[in-house]
Amino acid sequence: MQNTPHQRNIFLVGFMGAGKSSVGKALAKILGIRFLDLDDAVEKELKIPIAEIFARFGEEYFRDAESAALKSVSIHEAQVVATGGGAALREENWQAMRRSGGVTVYLRAPAEALWNRVKGNQSRPLLRVENPFERLVEMLDSRIPLYEKADIAVNTEGLAPESVASLIARELLDIYPGQ
Ligand code: S3P
């Protein structure tokens, strides 16, 4: 028997500042399931903040930890998972999300909107460079084709997290009617 959306895992993907955590919390509330943040899971596992993981061990080490966390999260069901913005980079991560019977949802936003949400926040090591906005645009451009692999894409610009969550919940009902 097919899972209902409430049992299915929902993985939110998208760039830093797309609102994956705030939308994820709101969506989990609507669907009555648990919310999990993948960055938090990695930090809990390694017991140090992400910026420090990058600084001490480098990006590849972080990516390995992120993939491992995604795999162990994917064993469970009925959860909304906010992935990190770079989780879309590895094919093995997409496979883990799909294997778990999960639905992937891309939170789309233009570079300016993302920038407005991340500027001034020092917790993202990849944007701690001399020209962070230019870096953001470059990274976003190279990642868009990956994010677009998601099952559902939602335009988030100008919308509150609760509105985005309602849109996603409605899309899920369209895809899995009567559930
Ligand atoms: C990253 C995004 C961050 C975090 C890390 C790397 C990325 O997560 O995983 O700093 O490569 O885009 P958020 O998208 O939750 O900020």
PDB file of C-alpha atoms and ligand atoms in Angstrom:
ATOM      1  CA  MET A   1       0.000   0.000   0.000  1.00  0.00           C
ATOM      2  CA  GLN A   2       1.198   3.519  -0.790  1.00  0.00           C
ATOM      3  CA  ASN A   3       2.155   5.866   2.008  1.00  0.00           C
ATOM      4  CA  THR A   4      -0.157   8.780   2.726  1.00  0.00           C
ATOM      5  CA  PRO A   5       1.559  12.200   2.638  1.00  0.00           C
ATOM      6  CA  HIS A   6       1.431  12.197   6.412  1.00  0.00           C
ATOM      7  CA  GLN A   7       3.599   9.088   6.512  1.00  0.00           C
ATOM      8  CA  ARG A   8       5.810  10.119   3.649  1.00  0.00           C
ATOM      9  CA  ASN A   9       9.014  12.021   4.288  1.00  0.00           C
ATOM     10  CA  ILE A  10       9.092  15.499   2.813  1.00  0.00           C
ATOM     11  CA  PHE A  11      12.552  16.862   2.058  1.00  0.00           C
ATOM     12  CA  LEU A  12      12.900  20.604   1.535  1.00  0.00           C
ATOM     13  CA  VAL A  13      15.779  21.589  -0.719  1.00  0.00           C
ATOM     14  CA  GLY A  14      16.995  24.976  -1.866  1.00  0.00           C
ATOM     15  CA  PHE A  15      19.649  27.602  -1.382  1.00  0.00           C
ATOM     16  CA  MET A  16      20.732  29.123   1.935  1.00  0.00           C
ATOM     17  CA  GLY A  17      18.128  31.617   3.063  1.00  0.00           C
ATOM     18  CA  ALA A  18      15.291  29.986   1.077  1.00  0.00           C
ATOM     19  CA  GLY A  19      13.391  29.458   4.331  1.00  0.00           C
ATOM     20  CA  LYS A  20      13.726  25.664   4.514  1.00  0.00           C
ATOM     21  CA  SER A  21      13.674  25.587   8.325  1.00  0.00           C
ATOM     22  CA  SER A  22      10.835  28.055   8.901  1.00  0.00           C
ATOM     23  CA  VAL A  23       8.702  26.593   6.096  1.00  0.00           C
ATOM     24  CA  GLY A  24       9.569  23.093   7.315  1.00  0.00           C
ATOM     25  CA  LYS A  25       8.333  23.828  10.829  1.00  0.00           C
ATOM     26  CA  ALA A  26       5.095  25.322   9.501  1.00  0.00           C
ATOM     27  CA  LEU A  27       4.555  22.405   7.098  1.00  0.00           C
ATOM     28  CA  ALA A  28       5.183  19.810   9.802  1.00  0.00           C
ATOM     29  CA  LYS A  29       2.559  21.554  11.908  1.00  0.00           C
ATOM     30  CA  ILE A  30      -0.023  21.488   9.097  1.00  0.00           C
ATOM     31  CA  LEU A  31       0.643  17.812   8.362  1.00  0.00           C
ATOM     32  CA  GLY A  32       0.887  16.836  12.025  1.00  0.00           C
ATOM     33  CA  ILE A  33       4.301  15.219  11.634  1.00  0.00           C
ATOM     34  CA  ARG A  34       7.748  15.808  13.054  1.00  0.00           C
ATOM     35  CA  PHE A  35      10.220  18.433  11.784  1.00  0.00           C
ATOM     36  CA  LEU A  36      13.933  17.788  11.517  1.00  0.00           C
ATOM     37  CA  ASP A  37      16.748  20.098  10.450  1.00  0.00           C
ATOM     38  CA  LEU A  38      19.645  18.293   8.796  1.00  0.00           C
ATOM     39  CA  ASP A  39      22.225  20.946   9.760  1.00  0.00           C
ATOM     40  CA  ASP A  40      21.163  20.528  13.397  1.00  0.00           C
ATOM     41  CA  ALA A  41      21.487  16.752  13.078  1.00  0.00           C
ATOM     42  CA  VAL A  42      25.059  17.124  11.777  1.00  0.00           C
ATOM     43  CA  GLU A  43      25.979  19.559  14.544  1.00  0.00           C
ATOM     44  CA  LYS A  44      24.504  17.235  17.155  1.00  0.00           C
ATOM     45  CA  GLU A  45      26.375  14.251  15.745  1.00  0.00           C
ATOM     46  CA  LEU A  46      29.756  16.028  15.602  1.00  0.00           C
ATOM     47  CA  LYS A  47      29.062  18.237  18.625  1.00  0.00           C
ATOM     48  CA  ILE A  48      30.434  21.395  16.971  1.00  0.00           C
ATOM     49  CA  PRO A  49      28.839  24.213  14.941  1.00  0.00           C
ATOM     50  CA  ILE A  50      28.857  23.949  11.129  1.00  0.00           C
ATOM     51  CA  ALA A  51      31.181  26.946  10.711  1.00  0.00           C
ATOM     52  CA  GLU A  52      33.704  25.190  12.923  1.00  0.00           C
ATOM     53  CA  ILE A  53      33.346  21.882  11.046  1.00  0.00           C
ATOM     54  CA  PHE A  54      34.256  23.742   7.829  1.00  0.00           C
ATOM     55  CA  ALA A  55      37.111  25.620   9.491  1.00  0.00           C
ATOM     56  CA  ARG A  56      38.665  22.608  11.211  1.00  0.00           C
ATOM     57  CA  PHE A  57      37.977  19.748   8.799  1.00  0.00           C
ATOM     58  CA  GLY A  58      36.999  21.301   5.459  1.00  0.00           C
ATOM     59  CA  GLU A  59      33.981  21.115   3.177  1.00  0.00           C
ATOM     60  CA  GLU A  60      34.363  17.472   2.062  1.00  0.00           C
ATOM     61  CA  TYR A  61      34.317  16.296   5.662  1.00  0.00           C
ATOM     62  CA  PHE A  62      31.125  18.286   6.231  1.00  0.00           C
ATOM     63  CA  ARG A  63      29.571  16.843   3.039  1.00  0.00           C
ATOM     64  CA  ASP A  64      30.352  13.297   4.200  1.00  0.00           C
ATOM     65  CA  ALA A  65      28.776  13.995   7.593  1.00  0.00           C
ATOM     66  CA  GLU A  66      25.762  15.565   5.859  1.00  0.00           C
ATOM     67  CA  SER A  67      25.290  12.500   3.607  1.00  0.00           C
ATOM     68  CA  ALA A  68      25.601  10.158   6.585  1.00  0.00           C
ATOM     69  CA  ALA A  69      23.038  12.193   8.553  1.00  0.00           C
ATOM     70  CA  LEU A  70      20.652  12.202   5.583  1.00  0.00           C
ATOM     71  CA  LYS A  71      20.909   8.426   5.257  1.00  0.00           C
ATOM     72  CA  SER A  72      20.187   7.801   8.915  1.00  0.00           C
ATOM     73  CA  VAL A  73      17.283  10.275   8.905  1.00  0.00           C
ATOM     74  CA  SER A  74      15.840   8.597   5.800  1.00  0.00           C
ATOM     75  CA  ILE A  75      15.385   5.310   7.638  1.00  0.00           C
ATOM     76  CA  HIS A  76      12.433   6.871   9.446  1.00  0.00           C
ATOM     77  CA  GLU A  77       9.227   8.142   7.916  1.00  0.00           C
ATOM     78  CA  ALA A  78       6.565  10.792   8.559  1.00  0.00           C
ATOM     79  CA  GLN A  79       8.897  13.760   8.919  1.00  0.00           C
ATOM     80  CA  VAL A  80       9.553  17.067   7.229  1.00  0.00           C
ATOM     81  CA  VAL A  81      13.306  17.411   6.749  1.00  0.00           C
ATOM     82  CA  ALA A  82      14.993  20.750   6.017  1.00  0.00           C
ATOM     83  CA  THR A  83      18.190  19.800   4.177  1.00  0.00           C
ATOM     84  CA  GLY A  84      21.245  22.065   3.979  1.00  0.00           C
ATOM     85  CA  GLY A  85      21.635  24.131   0.810  1.00  0.00           C
ATOM     86  CA  GLY A  86      24.453  21.887  -0.422  1.00  0.00           C
ATOM     87  CA  ALA A  87      22.713  18.552   0.111  1.00  0.00           C
ATOM     88  CA  ALA A  88      21.519  18.724  -3.504  1.00  0.00           C
ATOM     89  CA  LEU A  89      25.135  18.516  -4.717  1.00  0.00           C
ATOM     90  CA  ARG A  90      25.504  14.775  -4.233  1.00  0.00           C
ATOM     91  CA  GLU A  91      23.571  12.221  -6.255  1.00  0.00           C
ATOM     92  CA  GLU A  92      23.770   9.780  -3.329  1.00  0.00           C
ATOM     93  CA  ASN A  93      21.724  12.252  -1.272  1.00  0.00           C
ATOM     94  CA  TRP A  94      18.953  12.317  -3.893  1.00  0.00           C
ATOM     95  CA  GLN A  95      18.997   8.541  -3.913  1.00  0.00           C
ATOM     96  CA  ALA A  96      18.673   8.402  -0.114  1.00  0.00           C
ATOM     97  CA  MET A  97      15.724  10.825  -0.203  1.00  0.00           C
ATOM     98  CA  ARG A  98      13.993   8.855  -2.977  1.00  0.00           C
ATOM     99  CA  ARG A  99      14.706   5.445  -1.454  1.00  0.00           C
ATOM    100  CA  SER A 100      12.906   6.539   1.682  1.00  0.00           C
ATOM    101  CA  GLY A 101       9.756   7.105  -0.394  1.00  0.00           C
ATOM    102  CA  GLY A 102      10.228  10.810   0.179  1.00  0.00           C
ATOM    103  CA  VAL A 103       8.886  13.774  -1.745  1.00  0.00           C
ATOM    104  CA  THR A 104      11.460  16.452  -2.559  1.00  0.00           C
ATOM    105  CA  VAL A 105      10.342  20.082  -2.575  1.00  0.00           C
ATOM    106  CA  TYR A 106      12.437  22.958  -3.932  1.00  0.00           C
ATOM    107  CA  LEU A 107      11.901  26.350  -2.316  1.00  0.00           C
ATOM    108  CA  ARG A 108      12.674  28.750  -5.174  1.00  0.00           C
ATOM    109  CA  ALA A 109      13.758  32.330  -4.528  1.00  0.00           C
ATOM    110  CA  PRO A 110      15.695  34.924  -6.523  1.00  0.00           C
ATOM    111  CA  ALA A 111      19.257  35.811  -5.529  1.00  0.00           C
ATOM    112  CA  GLU A 112      18.281  39.195  -4.058  1.00  0.00           C
ATOM    113  CA  ALA A 113      15.695  37.664  -1.742  1.00  0.00           C
ATOM    114  CA  LEU A 114      18.168  35.005  -0.593  1.00  0.00           C
ATOM    115  CA  TRP A 115      20.806  37.648  -0.024  1.00  0.00           C
ATOM    116  CA  ASN A 116      18.442  39.727   2.099  1.00  0.00           C
ATOM    117  CA  ARG A 117      17.870  36.721   4.323  1.00  0.00           C
ATOM    118  CA  VAL A 118      21.493  35.623   4.733  1.00  0.00           C
ATOM    119  CA  LYS A 119      23.447  38.880   4.810  1.00  0.00           C
ATOM    120  CA  GLY A 120      24.725  39.783   8.233  1.00  0.00           C
ATOM    121  CA  ASN A 121      24.466  36.175   9.394  1.00  0.00           C
ATOM    122  CA  GLN A 122      27.925  34.750  10.060  1.00  0.00           C
ATOM    123  CA  SER A 123      26.855  31.120  10.432  1.00  0.00           C
ATOM    124  CA  ARG A 124      27.333  30.246   6.724  1.00  0.00           C
ATOM    125  CA  PRO A 125      31.028  29.612   6.070  1.00  0.00           C
ATOM    126  CA  LEU A 126      30.649  29.445   2.276  1.00  0.00           C
ATOM    127  CA  LEU A 127      29.536  33.080   2.187  1.00  0.00           C
ATOM    128  CA  ARG A 128      32.344  34.374   4.392  1.00  0.00           C
ATOM    129  CA  VAL A 129      34.249  35.782   1.432  1.00  0.00           C
ATOM    130  CA  GLU A 130      35.144  39.221   0.172  1.00  0.00           C
ATOM    131  CA  ASN A 131      32.223  39.503  -2.265  1.00  0.00           C
ATOM    132  CA  PRO A 132      29.514  37.384  -0.703  1.00  0.00           C
ATOM    133  CA  PHE A 133      26.678  38.511  -2.992  1.00  0.00           C
ATOM    134  CA  GLU A 134      28.688  37.632  -6.116  1.00  0.00           C
ATOM    135  CA  ARG A 135      29.570  34.299  -4.566  1.00  0.00           C
ATOM    136  CA  LEU A 136      25.911  33.675  -3.792  1.00  0.00           C
ATOM    137  CA  VAL A 137      24.890  34.385  -7.388  1.00  0.00           C
ATOM    138  CA  GLU A 138      27.602  32.062  -8.749  1.00  0.00           C
ATOM    139  CA  MET A 139      26.707  29.245  -6.391  1.00  0.00           C
ATOM    140  CA  LEU A 140      22.983  29.683  -6.985  1.00  0.00           C
ATOM    141  CA  ASP A 141      23.419  29.596 -10.783  1.00  0.00           C
ATOM    142  CA  SER A 142      25.423  26.402 -10.615  1.00  0.00           C
ATOM    143  CA  ARG A 143      22.975  24.751  -8.226  1.00  0.00           C
ATOM    144  CA  ILE A 144      19.635  25.693  -9.782  1.00  0.00           C
ATOM    145  CA  PRO A 145      19.656  22.695 -12.193  1.00  0.00           C
ATOM    146  CA  LEU A 146      20.192  20.418  -9.193  1.00  0.00           C
ATOM    147  CA  TYR A 147      17.417  21.944  -7.077  1.00  0.00           C
ATOM    148  CA  GLU A 148      15.093  21.725 -10.075  1.00  0.00           C
ATOM    149  CA  LYS A 149      15.374  17.928  -9.901  1.00  0.00           C
ATOM    150  CA  ALA A 150      12.936  18.050  -6.971  1.00  0.00           C
ATOM    151  CA  ASP A 151       9.458  16.543  -7.374  1.00  0.00           C
ATOM    152  CA  ILE A 152       7.772  19.852  -6.539  1.00  0.00           C
ATOM    153  CA  ALA A 153       9.033  23.451  -6.864  1.00  0.00           C
ATOM    154  CA  VAL A 154       7.404  26.363  -5.080  1.00  0.00           C
ATOM    155  CA  ASN A 155       8.034  30.080  -5.661  1.00  0.00           C
ATOM    156  CA  THR A 156       8.517  31.620  -2.237  1.00  0.00           C
ATOM    157  CA  GLU A 157       9.263  35.276  -2.992  1.00  0.00           C
ATOM    158  CA  GLY A 158       7.163  37.657  -0.926  1.00  0.00           C
ATOM    159  CA  LEU A 159       5.397  34.847   0.924  1.00  0.00           C
ATOM    160  CA  ALA A 160       5.395  34.161   4.656  1.00  0.00           C
ATOM    161  CA  PRO A 161       6.631  30.685   5.679  1.00  0.00           C
ATOM    162  CA  GLU A 162       3.077  29.666   6.651  1.00  0.00           C
ATOM    163  CA  SER A 163       1.788  30.579   3.174  1.00  0.00           C
ATOM    164  CA  VAL A 164       4.547  28.590   1.483  1.00  0.00           C
ATOM    165  CA  ALA A 165       3.767  25.655   3.762  1.00  0.00           C
ATOM    166  CA  SER A 166       0.059  25.815   2.843  1.00  0.00           C
ATOM    167  CA  LEU A 167       0.960  25.873  -0.862  1.00  0.00           C
ATOM    168  CA  ILE A 168       3.103  22.776  -0.443  1.00  0.00           C
ATOM    169  CA  ALA A 169       0.419  20.985   1.584  1.00  0.00           C
ATOM    170  CA  ARG A 170      -2.078  21.685  -1.218  1.00  0.00           C
ATOM    171  CA  GLU A 171       0.361  20.420  -3.895  1.00  0.00           C
ATOM    172  CA  LEU A 172       0.857  17.241  -1.891  1.00  0.00           C
ATOM    173  CA  LEU A 173      -2.888  16.711  -1.824  1.00  0.00           C
ATOM    174  CA  ASP A 174      -2.977  17.165  -5.617  1.00  0.00           C
ATOM    175  CA  ILE A 175      -0.266  14.580  -6.105  1.00  0.00           C
ATOM    176  CA  TYR A 176      -1.647  12.140  -3.540  1.00  0.00           C
ATOM    177  CA  PRO A 177      -5.376  12.879  -3.675  1.00  0.00           C
ATOM    178  CA  GLY A 178      -7.705  11.768  -0.915  1.00  0.00           C
ATOM    179  CA  GLN A 179      -4.935  11.395   1.621  1.00  0.00           C
TER     180      GLN A 179
HETATM  181  C1  S3P B   1      25.404  25.081   2.899  1.00  0.00           C
HETATM  182  C2  S3P B   1      24.211  25.442   3.471  1.00  0.00           C
HETATM  183  C3  S3P B   1      24.004  25.502   4.931  1.00  0.00           C
HETATM  184  C4  S3P B   1      24.951  24.534   5.638  1.00  0.00           C
HETATM  185  C5  S3P B   1      26.359  24.772   5.202  1.00  0.00           C
HETATM  186  C6  S3P B   1      26.562  24.605   3.700  1.00  0.00           C
HETATM  187  C7  S3P B   1      25.535  25.119   1.411  1.00  0.00           C
HETATM  188  O1  S3P B   1      22.664  25.155   5.255  1.00  0.00           O
HETATM  189  O2  S3P B   1      24.578  23.200   5.400  1.00  0.00           O
HETATM  190  O3  S3P B   1      26.722  26.059   5.617  1.00  0.00           O
HETATM  191  O4  S3P B   1      26.490  24.529   0.864  1.00  0.00           O
HETATM  192  O5  S3P B   1      24.656  25.712   0.763  1.00  0.00           O
HETATM  193  P1  S3P B   1      21.398  26.156   5.034  1.00  0.00           P
HETATM  194  O6  S3P B   1      20.957  26.026   3.607  1.00  0.00           O
HETATM  195  O7  S3P B   1      20.389  25.627   5.974  1.00  0.00           O
HETATM  196  O8  S3P B   1      21.868  27.525   5.373  1.00  0.00           O
END
